[in-house]
Amino acid sequence: MTQRQLTPLATLPHLQAPQPALDPTLAEFRPEAPALPSFFVWTLGCQMNQSDSEEMAGQLLGVGCERSASIDDADLVVINTCAVREHAEAKVIGRQGLLADLKRTKPGMRVVLAGCGVRQSERAGLAKRFPAVDLFLRPDEEPELALRLGLVSAQAPVGLRTADTAATTVLGGRTVGAADRLAASRASAVTEGRVARSSTFSAWLPIVYGCDKTCTYCIVPFARGPERSRPFDEIVAEARQIAAAGYVELTLLGQNVNSYGHDLPAEERFGHIDTRRSAGRRLDLRARPDLAELMRAVDAIRGEDGEPAIPRLRFITSHPWDLSDRLIEAMDECDSVCEHLHLPIQSGDDEMLRRMGRQYTVAHYLERLERLRSAIPGLAVSTDVIVGFCGETRAQFEATLRLLEEVRYDTVFAAAYSPRPGTAALQLADDVPPEEKRRRLNELLRCQEAIGLERNREWLGRDVEVLVEQVTPTRRRLDPTDGDTDDADLPASPVPVLAGTAGEGSVALAGRTRHNKLVHLAGHPDLVGQRVRVHIEYAGPFALRGHLVEAQDQPDVFA
Ligand code: SAM
Ligand code: SF4
Ligand code: F3S
């Protein structure tokens, strides 16, 4: 038992609200003290974590807890951690003092640490690293959140009461089996309305958990275990529910989203699927559903007008090795699939890719990209790059710069290599000095800035469909939960935005095109969640700016 025993939250003194003065004759009917904590979820990391947080928040709301607007006011803080780089973990460790102070002033406060920072192999040391934390939950244990906190009553929905996880199997420090109930608990959460989606117009939909790849630098397979695909029909049912709720955008999620389905049983109805993987380990994928099939099924959910009920369909993250011709065809043929693909390359040098365990060569990557671009002209492409990985020479780094020049990505997310516990790369010397990593990172970002500007200028003078996502915050909040990624990964937006140019009550808005271009515009706050037509008049390296042409979300105007 590694987690400390919690005092059931229901009995904590500070949570006992003062009782209303009642007529003494009614004493026996006096209601029980309202004792449910208010909660705050602090989410770091990727889209999968954001989705997981929506599910945890849904559990807490489902048992009657309320959201708190800030960490300071919350009785229960849930930190959904990322461990992809040391910096991400250090951020949470750095907040332990603040959390401890809050707990001193509020002795009943509880802190839960969930997500990729909770790895079975390192469980014994967690309490020491995170002294302010009361309960640790691995990603596959998150469905137990409310249960472990003692918040689930006998009247709770069955899914919550019985949520349990079988033991995770760890072999030599590596998670080889996670016999969990993630798929089952997701399905019941969806059916019972216990997914507290953070947006009313853009939805996450996890389709495959974990990762089977063996990238030598990466902690994800240790944190999230092997790949487990959700049943095909459950995903389509969730997409239908999302469509019925009026969502405009849906993103299918997986660490390696395009390997979806290889672990599901073969079925007669998928008999037309006859794919074998052409590189590396051979897998017989006959008659098993794949991402292409799933995409077509989601795209086939149509409105009364015959148009896709969810007009924008995205998927992230794709591994180049699993990018099949079938998938490219589906991307081309499905109206709702957006003209953007995130396809991480990591390095432009074959020897580095081999050392990273990426299973493809630069030539293979470029062949896939060429096929994609000829099938979907104008496709926007983004990527991930790691600089300063073990043994990377100047010449190998320059090969990555040349690759960027050749591919001309729309966006590059770059980070310096950060050694992670338990990963295979720890056997290699981390021999690029930190200052050299930083230099290479800056050089790469400068190179991409020029390319990004050139790519963005192609949009000048054009009308584009923008899904307005938010009123642009006037300044970054000075909040411990603000921002979760290394700064180097975040292209800052240098595009100046002026509110007040689009009529009375207009504010600075930001949204995205189907090509995933960030667009700034001025307009009424009511436009958030709507698709609008925008005329592009300014292009920067990381974003565009334009003015509103059409203000209504009318699908036909974009035909
Ligand atoms: N599954 C995706 C793929 O195939 O590339 C990526 C998922 S990973 C969580 C997101 C990105 O983090 C990776 O693409 C990689 O660039 C970066 N990353 C992972 N481990 C890293 C490490 N140890 N140091 C620096 N960056 C890392
Ligand atoms: Fe990590 Fe590689 Fe899996 Fe991506 S594919 S999550 S980089 S192990
Ligand atoms: Fe995502 Fe970070 Fe985990 S990127 S999968 S939250 S390690």
Coordinates of C-alpha atoms and ligand atoms in Angstrom, one line a residue:
M1 CA 0.0 0.0 0.0
T2 CA 1.9 3.1 -1.1
Q3 CA -0.8 5.7 -0.9
R4 CA -1.5 7.2 2.5
Q5 CA -4.8 6.4 4.2
L6 CA -7.2 9.3 3.7
T7 CA -9.6 10.5 6.3
P8 CA -12.8 10.2 4.4
L9 CA -13.5 13.7 3.2
A10 CA -17.1 13.5 4.3
T11 CA -16.0 13.7 8.0
L12 CA -13.5 16.6 7.8
P13 CA -14.5 19.3 10.2
H14 CA -14.0 22.3 8.0
L15 CA -16.3 20.8 5.4
Q16 CA -19.2 20.7 7.9
A17 CA -21.3 23.7 6.8
P18 CA -23.2 25.5 9.6
Q19 CA -26.6 23.9 10.0
P20 CA -29.6 26.0 9.4
A21 CA -31.8 26.8 12.4
L22 CA -34.6 24.3 12.2
D23 CA -37.9 24.0 13.9
P24 CA -37.0 21.6 16.9
T25 CA -40.0 19.4 16.1
L26 CA -38.5 18.7 12.7
A27 CA -35.1 17.7 14.2
E28 CA -35.3 14.1 13.1
F29 CA -35.8 15.3 9.5
R30 CA -32.7 17.5 9.6
P31 CA -30.7 17.0 6.4
E32 CA -27.2 15.6 6.6
A33 CA -24.4 18.1 6.6
P34 CA -23.4 19.1 3.1
A35 CA -19.9 17.6 3.1
L36 CA -18.8 17.3 -0.4
P37 CA -15.6 19.1 -1.3
S38 CA -15.2 21.7 -4.0
F39 CA -12.5 20.7 -6.4
F40 CA -9.9 22.1 -8.8
V41 CA -8.2 20.1 -11.5
W42 CA -4.8 21.4 -12.7
T43 CA -4.0 19.7 -16.0
L44 CA -0.5 19.6 -17.5
G45 CA 0.7 17.8 -20.7
C46 CA -1.0 16.7 -23.8
Q47 CA -4.6 16.4 -25.1
M48 CA -4.9 12.9 -23.7
N49 CA -4.4 14.4 -20.2
Q50 CA -7.0 17.1 -20.9
S51 CA -9.4 14.4 -21.9
D52 CA -8.6 12.4 -18.8
S53 CA -9.2 15.5 -16.7
E54 CA -12.6 15.9 -18.2
E55 CA -13.4 12.4 -17.1
M56 CA -12.1 13.0 -13.5
A57 CA -14.0 16.3 -13.2
G58 CA -17.1 14.4 -14.5
Q59 CA -16.8 11.8 -11.7
L60 CA -16.5 14.5 -9.0
L61 CA -19.4 16.5 -10.4
G62 CA -21.3 13.2 -10.7
V63 CA -21.1 12.5 -7.0
G64 CA -22.2 16.1 -6.2
C65 CA -19.0 18.0 -5.7
E66 CA -18.7 21.5 -7.1
R67 CA -15.9 23.1 -9.1
S68 CA -13.8 25.7 -7.4
A69 CA -12.6 28.7 -9.5
S70 CA -9.0 28.4 -8.1
I71 CA -6.6 26.2 -6.3
D72 CA -6.7 28.5 -3.2
D73 CA -10.4 28.0 -2.7
A74 CA -10.5 24.2 -3.4
D75 CA -11.0 21.5 -0.8
L76 CA -9.7 19.0 -3.2
V77 CA -6.9 19.6 -5.8
V78 CA -6.4 17.1 -8.5
I79 CA -3.1 17.5 -10.4
N80 CA -3.0 15.6 -13.7
T81 CA 0.7 15.4 -14.4
C82 CA 2.9 15.1 -17.4
A83 CA 6.3 13.5 -17.3
V84 CA 7.5 13.8 -20.9
R85 CA 10.4 16.1 -19.9
E86 CA 12.0 16.8 -16.5
H87 CA 10.7 20.3 -16.7
A88 CA 7.1 19.2 -16.7
E89 CA 7.6 17.2 -13.5
A90 CA 9.7 19.9 -11.9
K91 CA 6.8 22.3 -12.2
V92 CA 4.7 20.1 -9.9
I93 CA 7.5 19.5 -7.5
G94 CA 8.0 23.2 -7.3
R95 CA 4.4 23.7 -6.2
Q96 CA 4.7 21.4 -3.2
G97 CA 5.6 24.2 -0.9
L98 CA 2.5 26.3 -1.9
L99 CA 0.2 23.3 -1.6
A100 CA 1.7 22.5 1.9
D101 CA 1.0 26.1 3.0
L102 CA -2.5 25.9 1.7
K103 CA -3.0 22.6 3.7
R104 CA -1.7 24.2 6.8
T105 CA -4.4 26.9 6.6
K106 CA -7.0 24.4 5.6
P107 CA -6.2 21.1 7.3
G108 CA -9.0 19.3 5.5
M109 CA -7.7 20.0 2.1
R110 CA -6.7 17.0 0.0
V111 CA -4.3 16.7 -2.9
V112 CA -4.4 14.0 -5.5
L113 CA -1.6 13.4 -8.0
A114 CA -2.7 11.6 -11.1
G115 CA -1.4 11.0 -14.6
C116 CA 2.0 10.2 -16.2
G117 CA 4.0 11.3 -13.1
V118 CA 2.6 8.3 -11.2
R119 CA 4.5 5.3 -12.5
Q120 CA 4.2 1.9 -10.9
S121 CA 8.0 1.3 -11.0
E122 CA 8.7 4.4 -9.0
R123 CA 5.7 4.3 -6.7
A124 CA 7.7 3.8 -3.5
G125 CA 9.5 7.2 -3.9
L126 CA 6.4 9.3 -4.8
A127 CA 5.5 10.4 -1.3
K128 CA 9.0 11.8 -0.8
R129 CA 9.0 13.6 -4.1
F130 CA 5.5 15.0 -3.7
P131 CA 5.1 15.5 0.1
A132 CA 1.9 17.6 -0.2
V133 CA 0.1 14.8 -2.0
D134 CA -2.4 12.5 -0.2
L135 CA -3.3 10.0 -3.0
F136 CA -1.5 8.9 -6.1
L137 CA -3.3 7.5 -9.1
R138 CA -1.7 6.0 -12.2
P139 CA -3.5 7.0 -15.5
D140 CA -5.3 3.6 -15.5
E141 CA -6.4 4.1 -11.9
E142 CA -8.1 7.5 -12.6
P143 CA -11.5 6.0 -12.9
E144 CA -11.2 5.2 -9.2
L145 CA -10.7 8.8 -8.1
A146 CA -14.1 9.4 -6.4
L147 CA -14.2 5.9 -5.0
R148 CA -10.7 6.1 -3.4
L149 CA -11.6 9.5 -1.9
G150 CA -14.6 7.9 -0.2
L151 CA -17.0 10.1 -2.1
V152 CA -19.1 7.3 -3.7
S153 CA -22.1 6.3 -1.8
A154 CA -24.1 3.1 -2.0
Q155 CA -26.5 5.0 -4.3
A156 CA -23.9 5.9 -6.8
P157 CA -24.2 4.7 -10.4
V158 CA -22.9 1.1 -10.8
G159 CA -20.1 2.2 -13.0
L160 CA -18.6 4.3 -10.3
R161 CA -19.1 1.9 -7.4
T162 CA -17.5 -1.0 -9.2
A163 CA -14.7 0.9 -10.9
D164 CA -11.6 -1.1 -10.0
T165 CA -8.3 -1.8 -11.7
A166 CA -6.6 -5.1 -11.9
A167 CA -2.9 -5.1 -11.0
T168 CA -0.6 -3.6 -13.5
T169 CA 2.2 -5.9 -14.6
V170 CA 5.7 -4.4 -14.5
L171 CA 8.6 -6.4 -15.9
G172 CA 12.1 -5.0 -15.5
G173 CA 10.7 -1.5 -14.8
R174 CA 8.5 -1.6 -17.9
T175 CA 4.7 -1.7 -17.8
V176 CA 3.8 -4.7 -19.9
G177 CA 0.2 -5.2 -18.9
A178 CA -2.4 -2.8 -17.7
A179 CA -5.5 -4.9 -17.2
D180 CA -7.6 -1.9 -16.5
R181 CA -11.1 -0.9 -17.2
L182 CA -10.3 2.4 -18.9
A183 CA -12.4 1.5 -22.0
A184 CA -15.3 0.2 -19.9
S185 CA -15.3 3.1 -17.5
R186 CA -15.2 5.6 -20.4
A187 CA -18.2 3.9 -22.0
S188 CA -20.2 4.1 -18.8
A189 CA -19.1 7.7 -18.1
V190 CA -20.3 8.7 -21.6
T191 CA -23.6 6.8 -21.3
E192 CA -24.3 8.3 -17.9
G193 CA -23.2 11.8 -18.8
R194 CA -20.1 11.8 -16.6
V195 CA -17.6 13.4 -19.0
A196 CA -17.4 17.1 -18.0
R197 CA -16.2 18.4 -21.4
S198 CA -14.4 21.7 -21.0
S199 CA -15.6 23.1 -24.3
T200 CA -19.1 23.2 -25.8
F201 CA -17.9 23.1 -29.4
S202 CA -14.7 21.1 -29.6
A203 CA -14.6 17.6 -28.1
W204 CA -11.8 15.1 -27.3
L205 CA -12.5 11.5 -28.0
P206 CA -9.9 9.0 -26.8
I207 CA -9.7 5.9 -29.1
V208 CA -6.6 4.1 -28.0
Y209 CA -4.8 4.2 -24.6
G210 CA -1.1 3.6 -24.1
C211 CA 1.7 3.1 -26.6
D212 CA 3.5 0.0 -28.0
K213 CA 6.4 1.9 -29.5
T214 CA 9.9 1.7 -28.1
C215 CA 11.2 5.3 -28.7
T216 CA 14.3 5.1 -26.5
Y217 CA 13.9 8.7 -25.1
C218 CA 10.2 8.4 -24.2
I219 CA 8.5 7.8 -20.9
V220 CA 5.0 7.4 -22.2
P221 CA 4.9 3.6 -22.6
F222 CA 6.1 3.3 -18.9
A223 CA 3.5 5.8 -17.7
R224 CA 0.6 4.6 -19.8
G225 CA 1.3 1.0 -20.5
P226 CA 0.7 -0.9 -23.8
E227 CA -1.8 0.0 -26.5
R228 CA -5.4 -0.8 -25.8
S229 CA -8.0 0.2 -28.4
R230 CA -11.5 1.1 -27.4
P231 CA -14.3 -1.0 -29.1
F232 CA -15.2 0.5 -32.5
D233 CA -19.0 0.7 -31.8
E234 CA -18.4 2.5 -28.4
I235 CA -16.3 5.2 -30.1
V236 CA -18.9 5.7 -32.9
A237 CA -21.7 5.9 -30.2
E238 CA -19.7 8.6 -28.3
A239 CA -19.2 10.5 -31.6
R240 CA -23.0 10.3 -32.2
Q241 CA -23.6 11.7 -28.7
I242 CA -21.0 14.5 -29.4
A243 CA -22.8 15.2 -32.8
A244 CA -26.2 15.3 -31.1
A245 CA -24.8 17.8 -28.6
G246 CA -24.0 20.2 -31.4
Y247 CA -20.2 20.0 -31.3
V248 CA -18.4 21.5 -34.3
E249 CA -15.1 19.8 -33.9
L250 CA -14.0 16.4 -32.8
T251 CA -10.4 15.2 -32.2
L252 CA -9.7 11.4 -32.0
L253 CA -6.9 10.9 -29.5
G254 CA -4.1 8.3 -29.0
Q255 CA -0.4 8.5 -28.4
N256 CA -0.2 6.6 -31.6
V257 CA -3.6 7.1 -33.0
N258 CA -3.1 5.5 -36.3
S259 CA -2.2 2.1 -34.8
Y260 CA -5.9 2.0 -33.6
G261 CA -7.5 -1.4 -33.8
H262 CA -4.6 -3.8 -34.3
D263 CA -5.3 -5.3 -30.8
L264 CA -9.1 -5.7 -31.4
P265 CA -10.5 -9.1 -32.5
A266 CA -11.0 -9.7 -36.2
E267 CA -14.7 -9.4 -37.3
E268 CA -16.5 -10.4 -40.4
R269 CA -17.8 -6.9 -41.0
F270 CA -14.2 -5.7 -41.3
G271 CA -13.3 -8.4 -43.8
H272 CA -12.4 -5.9 -46.5
I273 CA -9.5 -4.6 -44.4
D274 CA -6.4 -6.5 -45.5
T275 CA -3.4 -4.5 -44.3
R276 CA 0.0 -5.7 -43.4
R277 CA 2.6 -3.4 -42.0
S278 CA 5.3 -3.0 -44.5
A279 CA 8.2 -1.9 -42.2
G280 CA 9.7 -3.4 -39.0
R281 CA 7.7 -6.0 -37.1
R282 CA 5.1 -7.7 -39.2
L283 CA 1.5 -7.6 -37.9
D284 CA -1.4 -9.3 -39.5
L285 CA -4.2 -6.7 -39.5
R286 CA -6.7 -8.6 -41.6
A287 CA -10.4 -8.0 -40.7
R288 CA -9.5 -5.7 -37.7
P289 CA -10.9 -2.2 -37.6
D290 CA -8.4 0.6 -38.2
L291 CA -8.4 4.4 -38.0
A292 CA -9.4 4.8 -41.6
E293 CA -12.6 2.7 -41.0
L294 CA -13.3 4.6 -37.8
M295 CA -12.9 8.0 -39.5
R296 CA -15.3 7.0 -42.3
A297 CA -17.8 5.9 -39.7
V298 CA -17.6 9.2 -37.8
D299 CA -17.7 11.1 -41.1
A300 CA -20.8 9.1 -42.0
I301 CA -22.8 10.6 -39.1
R302 CA -24.8 13.1 -41.1
G303 CA -27.2 15.9 -40.4
E304 CA -30.6 16.3 -42.0
D305 CA -28.9 18.3 -44.8
G306 CA -26.7 15.4 -45.6
E307 CA -23.6 17.2 -44.4
P308 CA -21.2 15.8 -41.7
A309 CA -22.9 16.3 -38.4
I310 CA -19.5 17.2 -36.9
P311 CA -18.0 19.4 -39.6
R312 CA -14.4 19.2 -38.4
L313 CA -12.7 15.9 -37.6
R314 CA -9.1 15.7 -36.4
F315 CA -6.8 13.0 -35.0
I316 CA -3.6 13.2 -33.0
T317 CA -0.8 11.9 -32.8
S318 CA 0.2 9.9 -35.9
H319 CA 3.3 7.8 -36.1
P320 CA 4.9 7.8 -39.6
W321 CA 5.4 4.0 -39.4
D322 CA 1.7 3.4 -39.1
L323 CA 0.5 5.9 -41.7
S324 CA -1.2 3.6 -44.1
D325 CA -2.4 4.2 -47.7
R326 CA -5.9 3.4 -46.4
L327 CA -5.7 6.2 -43.9
I328 CA -4.5 8.7 -46.6
E329 CA -7.4 7.7 -48.8
A330 CA -9.9 8.2 -45.9
M331 CA -8.4 11.6 -45.1
D332 CA -8.9 12.5 -48.7
E333 CA -12.4 11.2 -49.1
C334 CA -14.0 12.2 -45.8
D335 CA -15.4 15.7 -46.0
S336 CA -15.1 16.4 -42.3
V337 CA -11.4 15.4 -42.0
C338 CA -9.5 18.7 -41.6
E339 CA -6.6 19.5 -44.0
H340 CA -3.9 19.3 -41.3
L341 CA -1.7 16.5 -40.0
H342 CA 0.6 16.4 -37.1
L343 CA 3.4 14.0 -38.1
P344 CA 6.4 13.9 -35.7
I345 CA 9.8 13.4 -37.4
Q346 CA 12.0 13.9 -34.3
S347 CA 15.3 14.1 -36.3
G348 CA 16.4 14.5 -39.9
D349 CA 19.2 12.0 -39.6
D350 CA 18.8 8.3 -40.0
E351 CA 21.4 7.3 -37.5
M352 CA 19.7 9.5 -34.9
L353 CA 16.3 8.0 -35.8
R354 CA 17.8 4.6 -35.3
R355 CA 19.2 5.6 -31.9
M356 CA 15.8 7.0 -31.0
G357 CA 14.2 3.7 -31.9
R358 CA 11.8 5.5 -34.3
Q359 CA 11.4 2.5 -36.8
Y360 CA 11.5 4.7 -39.9
T361 CA 14.0 6.4 -42.0
V362 CA 13.9 10.0 -43.4
A363 CA 13.3 8.6 -46.8
H364 CA 10.2 6.6 -45.6
Y365 CA 8.9 9.7 -43.8
L366 CA 9.3 11.8 -47.0
E367 CA 7.7 9.1 -49.1
R368 CA 4.6 9.1 -46.8
L369 CA 4.5 12.9 -46.9
E370 CA 4.7 13.1 -50.6
R371 CA 1.8 10.6 -50.9
L372 CA -0.2 12.7 -48.4
R373 CA 0.5 16.0 -50.2
S374 CA -0.4 14.6 -53.6
A375 CA -3.7 13.1 -52.2
I376 CA -4.6 16.3 -50.3
P377 CA -3.1 19.4 -52.0
G378 CA -2.5 22.2 -49.6
L379 CA -2.4 19.9 -46.5
A380 CA -0.8 21.7 -43.5
V381 CA 1.8 19.7 -41.7
S382 CA 3.2 20.1 -38.2
T383 CA 5.9 18.1 -36.5
D384 CA 7.8 17.4 -33.3
V385 CA 11.6 17.6 -33.1
I386 CA 14.1 16.7 -30.4
V387 CA 17.4 18.5 -30.5
G388 CA 20.6 17.4 -28.6
F389 CA 19.6 13.7 -28.3
C390 CA 22.5 11.4 -27.2
G391 CA 25.4 11.6 -29.6
E392 CA 23.9 14.2 -31.9
T393 CA 26.7 15.8 -33.9
R394 CA 26.6 19.3 -35.4
A395 CA 26.3 17.6 -38.8
Q396 CA 23.3 15.5 -37.7
F397 CA 21.6 18.5 -36.2
E398 CA 22.1 20.3 -39.5
A399 CA 20.5 17.4 -41.3
T400 CA 17.4 18.3 -39.3
L401 CA 17.6 21.9 -40.3
R402 CA 17.9 20.8 -44.0
L403 CA 14.8 18.6 -43.5
L404 CA 12.8 21.5 -42.2
E405 CA 13.9 23.6 -45.2
E406 CA 12.8 20.7 -47.5
V407 CA 9.5 19.8 -45.9
R408 CA 8.5 23.4 -45.1
Y409 CA 6.4 22.6 -42.1
D410 CA 3.6 24.9 -41.0
T411 CA 4.5 24.5 -37.3
V412 CA 7.3 22.8 -35.5
F413 CA 7.2 21.9 -31.8
A414 CA 10.8 21.5 -30.7
A415 CA 12.4 20.6 -27.4
A416 CA 15.8 19.8 -26.1
Y417 CA 16.3 16.2 -25.1
S418 CA 15.6 15.5 -21.5
P419 CA 16.7 12.1 -20.0
R420 CA 13.8 10.3 -18.4
P421 CA 13.9 7.6 -15.7
G422 CA 13.6 4.0 -16.9
T423 CA 14.0 4.8 -20.6
A424 CA 16.4 2.9 -22.8
A425 CA 18.3 6.1 -23.8
L426 CA 19.7 6.2 -20.2
Q427 CA 22.1 3.6 -21.5
L428 CA 23.5 6.2 -24.0
A429 CA 25.6 9.1 -23.0
D430 CA 23.6 12.4 -22.7
D431 CA 26.7 14.1 -24.2
V432 CA 25.4 17.3 -25.8
P433 CA 26.0 20.0 -23.2
P434 CA 22.9 21.9 -22.0
E435 CA 24.1 25.2 -23.5
E436 CA 24.6 23.5 -26.9
K437 CA 21.1 22.0 -26.7
R438 CA 19.7 25.5 -26.0
R439 CA 21.8 26.9 -29.0
R440 CA 20.5 24.3 -31.3
L441 CA 17.0 24.7 -30.1
N442 CA 17.1 28.5 -30.8
E443 CA 18.7 28.0 -34.1
L444 CA 16.1 25.5 -35.2
L445 CA 13.3 27.8 -34.0
R446 CA 14.8 30.7 -35.9
C447 CA 15.0 28.6 -39.0
Q448 CA 11.3 27.5 -38.6
E449 CA 10.2 31.1 -37.9
A450 CA 11.2 32.1 -41.4
I451 CA 9.6 29.1 -43.0
G452 CA 6.4 29.6 -40.9
L453 CA 6.2 33.2 -42.0
E454 CA 6.5 32.1 -45.7
R455 CA 3.8 29.4 -45.3
N456 CA 1.5 31.8 -43.5
R457 CA 1.9 34.5 -46.2
E458 CA 0.3 32.1 -48.7
W459 CA -3.0 32.9 -46.9
L460 CA -2.9 36.6 -47.4
G461 CA -5.9 38.0 -49.2
R462 CA -7.9 34.8 -48.9
D463 CA -11.2 34.1 -47.1
V464 CA -11.0 31.3 -44.6
E465 CA -13.4 29.4 -42.3
V466 CA -12.4 30.1 -38.6
L467 CA -13.8 28.3 -35.7
V468 CA -13.7 31.0 -33.0
E469 CA -12.2 29.4 -29.9
Q470 CA -11.8 32.2 -27.3
V471 CA -11.7 35.8 -26.4
T472 CA -8.0 36.5 -26.4
P473 CA -6.8 36.9 -22.8
T474 CA -5.4 40.3 -22.3
R475 CA -2.3 39.1 -20.5
R476 CA -1.0 35.8 -19.3
R477 CA -2.5 35.0 -15.9
L478 CA 0.0 34.8 -13.0
D479 CA -1.4 31.5 -11.9
P480 CA 0.5 28.4 -10.9
T481 CA -1.7 26.4 -13.3
D482 CA -1.1 28.7 -16.3
G483 CA 0.8 27.1 -19.1
D484 CA 2.0 23.5 -19.0
T485 CA 4.6 23.2 -21.7
D486 CA 8.2 24.1 -22.0
D487 CA 8.3 27.7 -23.2
A488 CA 10.4 26.6 -26.2
D489 CA 7.5 24.5 -27.4
L490 CA 5.1 27.3 -27.4
P491 CA 5.2 29.6 -30.4
A492 CA 4.4 33.0 -28.9
S493 CA 2.0 34.9 -31.0
P494 CA 3.6 38.2 -32.0
V495 CA 0.5 39.2 -34.1
P496 CA -0.9 42.4 -32.6
V497 CA -4.6 42.3 -32.1
L498 CA -6.8 45.3 -31.9
A499 CA -10.3 45.0 -30.6
G500 CA -13.0 47.4 -31.5
T501 CA -12.7 47.3 -35.3
A502 CA -15.7 45.1 -35.9
G503 CA -18.5 47.1 -34.4
E504 CA -20.0 47.8 -31.0
G505 CA -19.0 45.4 -28.2
S506 CA -16.3 43.8 -30.2
V507 CA -13.3 42.2 -28.5
A508 CA -10.1 40.4 -29.6
L509 CA -10.9 36.9 -30.6
A510 CA -8.8 33.9 -31.6
G511 CA -9.7 30.8 -33.5
R512 CA -8.4 28.2 -35.9
T513 CA -8.9 27.3 -39.6
R514 CA -9.4 23.8 -40.9
H515 CA -5.6 23.9 -41.6
N516 CA -5.1 24.6 -37.9
K517 CA -3.8 28.1 -38.5
L518 CA -4.2 30.4 -35.5
V519 CA -6.2 33.5 -36.6
H520 CA -6.8 36.7 -34.6
L521 CA -9.8 38.8 -35.4
A522 CA -12.1 41.3 -33.7
G523 CA -15.7 40.5 -33.1
H524 CA -18.5 40.0 -30.6
P525 CA -17.8 37.5 -27.8
D526 CA -20.9 35.6 -28.8
L527 CA -19.0 34.3 -31.8
V528 CA -17.0 31.9 -29.6
G529 CA -17.9 28.4 -30.7
Q530 CA -19.1 29.5 -34.1
R531 CA -17.5 29.2 -37.5
V532 CA -17.1 32.5 -39.3
R533 CA -15.6 33.6 -42.5
V534 CA -12.5 35.8 -42.1
H535 CA -10.5 37.8 -44.7
I536 CA -6.8 37.4 -44.0
E537 CA -4.9 40.7 -44.1
Y538 CA -1.8 40.0 -42.0
A539 CA 0.5 37.0 -41.7
G540 CA 3.1 36.5 -38.9
P541 CA 5.3 33.4 -38.4
F542 CA 2.9 31.8 -35.9
A543 CA -0.5 33.3 -36.6
L544 CA -2.7 35.2 -39.1
R545 CA -4.9 38.2 -38.6
G546 CA -8.0 39.2 -40.5
H547 CA -11.4 40.7 -40.4
L548 CA -14.8 39.2 -40.2
V549 CA -16.7 38.7 -43.5
E550 CA -19.6 36.5 -42.3
A551 CA -20.6 36.2 -38.7
Q552 CA -23.0 33.3 -38.7
D553 CA -22.2 29.6 -38.3
Q554 CA -23.9 28.6 -41.6
P555 CA -22.3 25.6 -43.0
D556 CA -23.5 26.4 -46.5
V557 CA -21.5 29.6 -46.7
F558 CA -18.4 27.5 -46.6
A559 CA -19.3 25.0 -49.3
Ligands
SAM1 N1 3.4 9.7 -29.9 C1 4.0 10.9 -30.5 C2 5.1 10.5 -31.5 O1 5.1 9.5 -32.0 O2 6.0 11.3 -31.7 C3 4.5 11.9 -29.5 C4 4.0 11.8 -28.1 S1 5.2 12.6 -27.0 C5 4.2 12.5 -25.6 C6 5.2 14.2 -27.5 C7 6.6 14.7 -27.9 O3 7.4 14.9 -26.8 C8 7.4 13.8 -28.8 O4 7.0 13.9 -30.1 C9 8.8 14.2 -28.6 O5 9.2 15.2 -29.6 C10 8.8 14.9 -27.2 N2 9.5 14.1 -26.2 C11 9.2 12.9 -25.8 N3 10.2 12.5 -24.9 C12 11.1 13.4 -24.8 C13 12.3 13.6 -24.1 N4 12.7 12.7 -23.3 N5 13.0 14.8 -24.2 C14 12.5 15.7 -25.1 N6 11.4 15.6 -25.8 C15 10.7 14.5 -25.7
SF4_2 FE1 6.6 8.1 -27.0 FE2 7.3 7.1 -29.3 FE3 5.0 6.3 -28.2 FE4 5.2 8.7 -29.2 S1 5.4 6.8 -30.3 S2 4.4 8.2 -27.2 S3 7.3 9.3 -28.8 S4 7.1 6.0 -27.4
F3S3 FE1 0.9 13.3 -22.4 FE2 2.8 14.1 -20.9 FE3 1.7 11.8 -20.5 S1 2.6 14.4 -23.1 S2 1.0 11.1 -22.4 S3 0.8 13.8 -20.3 S4 3.9 12.2 -20.4

